[in-house]
Short mmCIF file of C-alpha atoms in Angstrom, two decimals:
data_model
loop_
_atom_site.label_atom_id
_atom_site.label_comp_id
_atom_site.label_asym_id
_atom_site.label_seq_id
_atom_site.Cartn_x
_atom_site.Cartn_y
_atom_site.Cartn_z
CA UNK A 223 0.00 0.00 0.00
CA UNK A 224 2.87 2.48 0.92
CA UNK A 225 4.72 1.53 -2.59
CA UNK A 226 0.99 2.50 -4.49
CA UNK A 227 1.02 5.76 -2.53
CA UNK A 228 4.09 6.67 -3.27
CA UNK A 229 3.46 6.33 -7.15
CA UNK A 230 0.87 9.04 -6.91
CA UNK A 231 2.69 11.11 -4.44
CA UNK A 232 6.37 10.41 -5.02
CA UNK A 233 7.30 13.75 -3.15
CA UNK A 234 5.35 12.82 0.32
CA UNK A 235 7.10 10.68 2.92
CA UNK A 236 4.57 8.14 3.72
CA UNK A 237 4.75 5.77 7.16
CA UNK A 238 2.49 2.58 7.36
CA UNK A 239 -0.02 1.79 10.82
CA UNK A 240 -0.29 -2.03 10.04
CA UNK A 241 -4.31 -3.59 11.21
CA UNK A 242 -4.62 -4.69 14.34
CA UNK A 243 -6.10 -7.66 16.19
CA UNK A 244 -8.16 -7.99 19.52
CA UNK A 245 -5.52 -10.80 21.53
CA UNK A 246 -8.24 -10.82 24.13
CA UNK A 247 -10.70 -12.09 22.26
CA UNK A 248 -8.44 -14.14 19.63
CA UNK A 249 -6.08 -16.46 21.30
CA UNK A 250 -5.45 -20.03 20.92
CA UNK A 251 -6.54 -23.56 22.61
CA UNK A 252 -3.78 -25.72 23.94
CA UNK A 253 -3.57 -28.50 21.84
CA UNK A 254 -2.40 -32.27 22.96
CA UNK A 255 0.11 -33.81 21.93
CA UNK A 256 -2.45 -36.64 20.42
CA UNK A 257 -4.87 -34.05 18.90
CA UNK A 258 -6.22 -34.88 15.56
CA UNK A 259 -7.28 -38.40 14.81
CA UNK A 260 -5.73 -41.39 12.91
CA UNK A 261 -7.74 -43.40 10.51
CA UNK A 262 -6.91 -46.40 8.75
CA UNK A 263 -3.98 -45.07 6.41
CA UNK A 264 -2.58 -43.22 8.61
CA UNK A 265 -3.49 -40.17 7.61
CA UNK A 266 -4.65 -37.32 10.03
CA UNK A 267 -7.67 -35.58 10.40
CA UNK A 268 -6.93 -31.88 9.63
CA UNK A 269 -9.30 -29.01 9.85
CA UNK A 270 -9.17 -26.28 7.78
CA UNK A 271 -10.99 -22.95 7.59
CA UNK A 272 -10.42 -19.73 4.99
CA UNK A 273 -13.26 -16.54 6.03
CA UNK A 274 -13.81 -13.76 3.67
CA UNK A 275 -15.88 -12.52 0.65
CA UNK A 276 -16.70 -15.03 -2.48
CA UNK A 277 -15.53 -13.21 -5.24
CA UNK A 278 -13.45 -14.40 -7.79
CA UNK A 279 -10.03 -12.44 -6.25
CA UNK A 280 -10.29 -14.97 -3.58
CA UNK A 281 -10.03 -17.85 -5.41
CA UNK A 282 -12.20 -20.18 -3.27
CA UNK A 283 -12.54 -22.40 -5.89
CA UNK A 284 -8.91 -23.17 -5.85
CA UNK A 285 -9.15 -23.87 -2.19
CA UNK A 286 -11.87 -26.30 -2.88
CA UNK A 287 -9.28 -28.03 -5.88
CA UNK A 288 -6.93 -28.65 -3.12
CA UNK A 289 -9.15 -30.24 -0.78
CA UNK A 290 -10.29 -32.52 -3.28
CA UNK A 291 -6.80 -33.16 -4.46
CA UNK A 292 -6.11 -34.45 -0.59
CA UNK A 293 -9.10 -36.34 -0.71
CA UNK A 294 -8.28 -38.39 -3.95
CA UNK A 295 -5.04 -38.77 -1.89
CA UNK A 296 -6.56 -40.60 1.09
CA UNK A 297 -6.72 -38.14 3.78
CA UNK A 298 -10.07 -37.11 5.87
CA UNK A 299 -10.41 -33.04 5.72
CA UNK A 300 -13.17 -31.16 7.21
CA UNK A 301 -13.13 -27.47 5.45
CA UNK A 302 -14.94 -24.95 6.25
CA UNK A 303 -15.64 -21.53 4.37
CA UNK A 304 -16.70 -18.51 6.43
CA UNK A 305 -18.25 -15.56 4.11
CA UNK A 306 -21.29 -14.57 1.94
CA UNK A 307 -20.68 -12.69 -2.29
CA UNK A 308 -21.45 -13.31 -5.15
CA UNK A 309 -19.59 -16.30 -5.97
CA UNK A 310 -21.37 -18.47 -3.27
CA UNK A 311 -23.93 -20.12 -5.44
CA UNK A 312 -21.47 -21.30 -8.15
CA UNK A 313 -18.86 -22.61 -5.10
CA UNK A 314 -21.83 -24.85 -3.61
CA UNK A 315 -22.61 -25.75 -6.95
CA UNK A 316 -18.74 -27.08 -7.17
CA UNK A 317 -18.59 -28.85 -4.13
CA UNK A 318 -21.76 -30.77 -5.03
CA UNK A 319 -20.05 -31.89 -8.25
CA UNK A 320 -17.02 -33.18 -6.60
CA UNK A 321 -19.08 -34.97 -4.04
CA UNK A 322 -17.51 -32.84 -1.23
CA UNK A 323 -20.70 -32.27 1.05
CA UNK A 324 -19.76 -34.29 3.98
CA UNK A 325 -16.55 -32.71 4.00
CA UNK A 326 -16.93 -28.94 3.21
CA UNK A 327 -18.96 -26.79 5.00
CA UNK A 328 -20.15 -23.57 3.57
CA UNK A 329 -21.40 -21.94 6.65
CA UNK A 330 -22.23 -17.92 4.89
CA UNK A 331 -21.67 -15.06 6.85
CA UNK A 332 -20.09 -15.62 10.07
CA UNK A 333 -21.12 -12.93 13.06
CA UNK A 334 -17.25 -11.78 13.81
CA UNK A 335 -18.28 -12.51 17.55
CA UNK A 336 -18.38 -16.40 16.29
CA UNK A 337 -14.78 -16.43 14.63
CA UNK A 338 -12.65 -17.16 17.66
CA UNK A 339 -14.26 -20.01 18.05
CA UNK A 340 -14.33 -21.39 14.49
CA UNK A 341 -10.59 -20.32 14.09
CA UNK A 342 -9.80 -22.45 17.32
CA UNK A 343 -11.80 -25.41 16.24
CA UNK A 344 -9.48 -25.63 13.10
CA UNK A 345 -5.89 -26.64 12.27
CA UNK A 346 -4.97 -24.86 9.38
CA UNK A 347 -6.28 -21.33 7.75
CA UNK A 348 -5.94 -22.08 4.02
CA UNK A 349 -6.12 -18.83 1.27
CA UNK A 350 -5.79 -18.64 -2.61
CA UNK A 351 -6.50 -14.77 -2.40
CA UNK A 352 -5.15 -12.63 -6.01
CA UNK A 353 -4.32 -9.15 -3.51
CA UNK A 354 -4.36 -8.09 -0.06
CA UNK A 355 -3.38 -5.29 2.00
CA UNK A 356 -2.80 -6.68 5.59
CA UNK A 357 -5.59 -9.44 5.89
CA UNK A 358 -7.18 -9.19 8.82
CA UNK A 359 -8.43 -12.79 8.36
CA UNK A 360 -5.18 -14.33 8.46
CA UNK A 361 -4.35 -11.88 11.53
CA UNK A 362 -7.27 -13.06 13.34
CA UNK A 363 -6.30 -16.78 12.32
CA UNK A 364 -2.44 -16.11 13.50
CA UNK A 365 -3.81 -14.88 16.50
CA UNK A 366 -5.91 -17.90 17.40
CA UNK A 367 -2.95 -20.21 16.83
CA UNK A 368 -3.05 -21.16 12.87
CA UNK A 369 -0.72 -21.80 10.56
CA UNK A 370 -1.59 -19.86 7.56
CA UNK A 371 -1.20 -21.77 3.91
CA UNK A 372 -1.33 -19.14 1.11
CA UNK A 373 -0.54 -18.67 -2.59
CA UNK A 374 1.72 -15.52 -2.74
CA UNK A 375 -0.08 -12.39 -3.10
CA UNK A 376 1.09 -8.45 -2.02
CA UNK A 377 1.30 -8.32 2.15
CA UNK A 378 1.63 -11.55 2.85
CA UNK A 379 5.46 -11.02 4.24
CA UNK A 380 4.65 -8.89 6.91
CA UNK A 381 2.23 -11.99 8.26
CA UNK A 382 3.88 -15.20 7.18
CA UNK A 383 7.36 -15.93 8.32
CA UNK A 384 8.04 -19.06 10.23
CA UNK A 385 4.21 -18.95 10.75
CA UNK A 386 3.23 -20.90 7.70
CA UNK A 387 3.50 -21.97 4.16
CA UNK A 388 3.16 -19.30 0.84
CA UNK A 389 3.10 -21.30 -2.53
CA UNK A 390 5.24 -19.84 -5.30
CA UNK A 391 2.49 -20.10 -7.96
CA UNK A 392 -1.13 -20.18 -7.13
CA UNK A 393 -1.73 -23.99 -8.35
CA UNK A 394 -4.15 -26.18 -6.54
CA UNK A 395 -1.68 -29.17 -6.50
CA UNK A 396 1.14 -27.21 -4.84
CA UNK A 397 -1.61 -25.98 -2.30
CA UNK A 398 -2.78 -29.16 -0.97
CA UNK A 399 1.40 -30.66 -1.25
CA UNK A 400 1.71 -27.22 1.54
CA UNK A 401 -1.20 -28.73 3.15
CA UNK A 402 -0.20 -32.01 2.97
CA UNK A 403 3.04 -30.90 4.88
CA UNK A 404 1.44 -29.74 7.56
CA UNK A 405 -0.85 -32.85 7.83
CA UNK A 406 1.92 -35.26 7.95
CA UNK A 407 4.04 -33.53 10.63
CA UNK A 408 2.30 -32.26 13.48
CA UNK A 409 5.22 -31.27 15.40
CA UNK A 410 5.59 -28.96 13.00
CA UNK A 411 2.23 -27.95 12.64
CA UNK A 412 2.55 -26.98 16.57
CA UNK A 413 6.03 -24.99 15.98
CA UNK A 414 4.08 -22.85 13.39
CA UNK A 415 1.13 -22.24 15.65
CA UNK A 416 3.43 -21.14 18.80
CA UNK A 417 5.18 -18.54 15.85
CA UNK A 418 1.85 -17.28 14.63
CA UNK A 419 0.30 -15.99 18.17
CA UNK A 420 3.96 -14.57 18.54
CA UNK A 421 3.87 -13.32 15.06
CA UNK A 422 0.39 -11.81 16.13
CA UNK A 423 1.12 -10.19 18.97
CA UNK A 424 3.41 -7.70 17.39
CA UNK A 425 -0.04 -6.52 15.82
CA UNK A 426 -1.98 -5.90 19.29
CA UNK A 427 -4.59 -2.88 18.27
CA UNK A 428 -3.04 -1.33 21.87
CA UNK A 429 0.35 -0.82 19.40
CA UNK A 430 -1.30 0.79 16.23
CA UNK A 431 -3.57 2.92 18.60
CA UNK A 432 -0.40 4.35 20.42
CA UNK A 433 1.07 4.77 16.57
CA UNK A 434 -2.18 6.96 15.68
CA UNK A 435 -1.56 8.70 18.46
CA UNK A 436 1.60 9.32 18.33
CA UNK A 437 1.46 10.85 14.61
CA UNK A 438 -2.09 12.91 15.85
CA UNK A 439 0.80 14.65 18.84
CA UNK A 440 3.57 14.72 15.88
CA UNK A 441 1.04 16.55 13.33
CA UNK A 442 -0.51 18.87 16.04
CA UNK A 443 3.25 19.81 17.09
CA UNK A 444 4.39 20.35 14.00
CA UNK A 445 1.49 22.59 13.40
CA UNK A 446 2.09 24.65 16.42
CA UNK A 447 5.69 25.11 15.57
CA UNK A 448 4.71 26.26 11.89
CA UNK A 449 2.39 28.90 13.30
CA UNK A 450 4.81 30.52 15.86
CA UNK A 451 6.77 31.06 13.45
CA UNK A 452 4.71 33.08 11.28
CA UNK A 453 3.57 34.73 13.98
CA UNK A 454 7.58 35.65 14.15
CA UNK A 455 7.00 36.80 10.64
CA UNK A 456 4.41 39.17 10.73
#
């Protein structure tokens, strides 16, 4: 967002207050050692989740590829996907063709009140999104604990580190191998979660509040100094 400014006002320094995310209210669960559950392959359970707006820059339909990729594959996913647009009719219409029912959930629009919980209840917060600024879904999802598996869009450094997985290309196959990764190695599934509520935290709305306030008493300063001195003047 700061490089976009800048290309319409190359001449103004521009600073960036990133979003911000309510730790009270989004934190994880402690999660056992044993969580998830086996079944006969040997393949574990893993939950996944994605919340936002159906349109066509989010790509659910990829998201949707990948699970059934993993299911073709052998492994039991429950998916759901949080959010109401335009697109929803056409995704339903996909998941009925693939035969996904019992395994994706489209749940529409989710009161934000109701996140926490859905975001706890998963493993995994899966994205296919074209642009973002600072998503405040995958902040929310850090916050609660999540991994975050994405395909590479504009922001997504800031947020994913050591805290997940960002696909070079935005392919279905290489989204549910990313998956997949996290699915067969829940050790490191856990080591991701610990980073993301770290990674999170640096995003407290208690920070970007004090950096509002901080340019507000810089501005306001500034201001005052500019005027006494053309008081000086006249």
């Amino acid at each position: 967002l700061k490089q976009r400014a800048a290309k319409f006002m190359p001449n103004i320094k521009v600073d960036v207050i990133p979003n911000g995310v309510e730790l009270d209210n989004y934190f994880p669960i402690e999660r056992t050692a044993d969580s998830g559950q086996r079944i006969e392959n040997n393949f574990t359970l893993i939950k996944l989740i994605t919340s936002g707006r159906l349109s066509s820059t989010k790509r659910v339909n990829m998201l949707i590829e990948a699970v059934d990729i993993l299911i073709k594959r052998g492994y039991k996913i429950k998916f759901r996907i949080a959010g109401d647009g335009s697109l929803s009719d056409s995704l339903k219409q996909l998941v009925s063709q693939k035969n996904l029912n019992s395994c994706i959930e489209m749940l529409g629009r989710v009161e934000p009140a109701n996140m926490p919980d859905l975001y706890r209840d998963s493993d995994i917060y899966i994205s296919a999104t074209m642009q973002e600024g600072m998503s405040n879904s995958m902040l929310e999802a850090l916050a609660c604990g999540l991994p975050v598996v994405t395909t590479y869009c504009e922001g997504v450094e800031e947020l994913i580190t050591d805290t997940g997985i960002v696909t070079k290309h935005a392919h279905a196959d290489l989204l549910a191998d990313a998956i997949k990764t996290l699915a067969d190695n829940r050790d490191k599934l856990k080591q991701m979660s610990l980073a993301a509520r770290k990674r999170a935290e640096m995003f407290n709305w208690q920070n970007a509040a004090e950096k509002y306030l901080n340019y507000y008493k810089a501005t306001i300063d500034k201001t005052k100094t500019f005027r006494k001195i053309r008081e000086k003047k006249i």
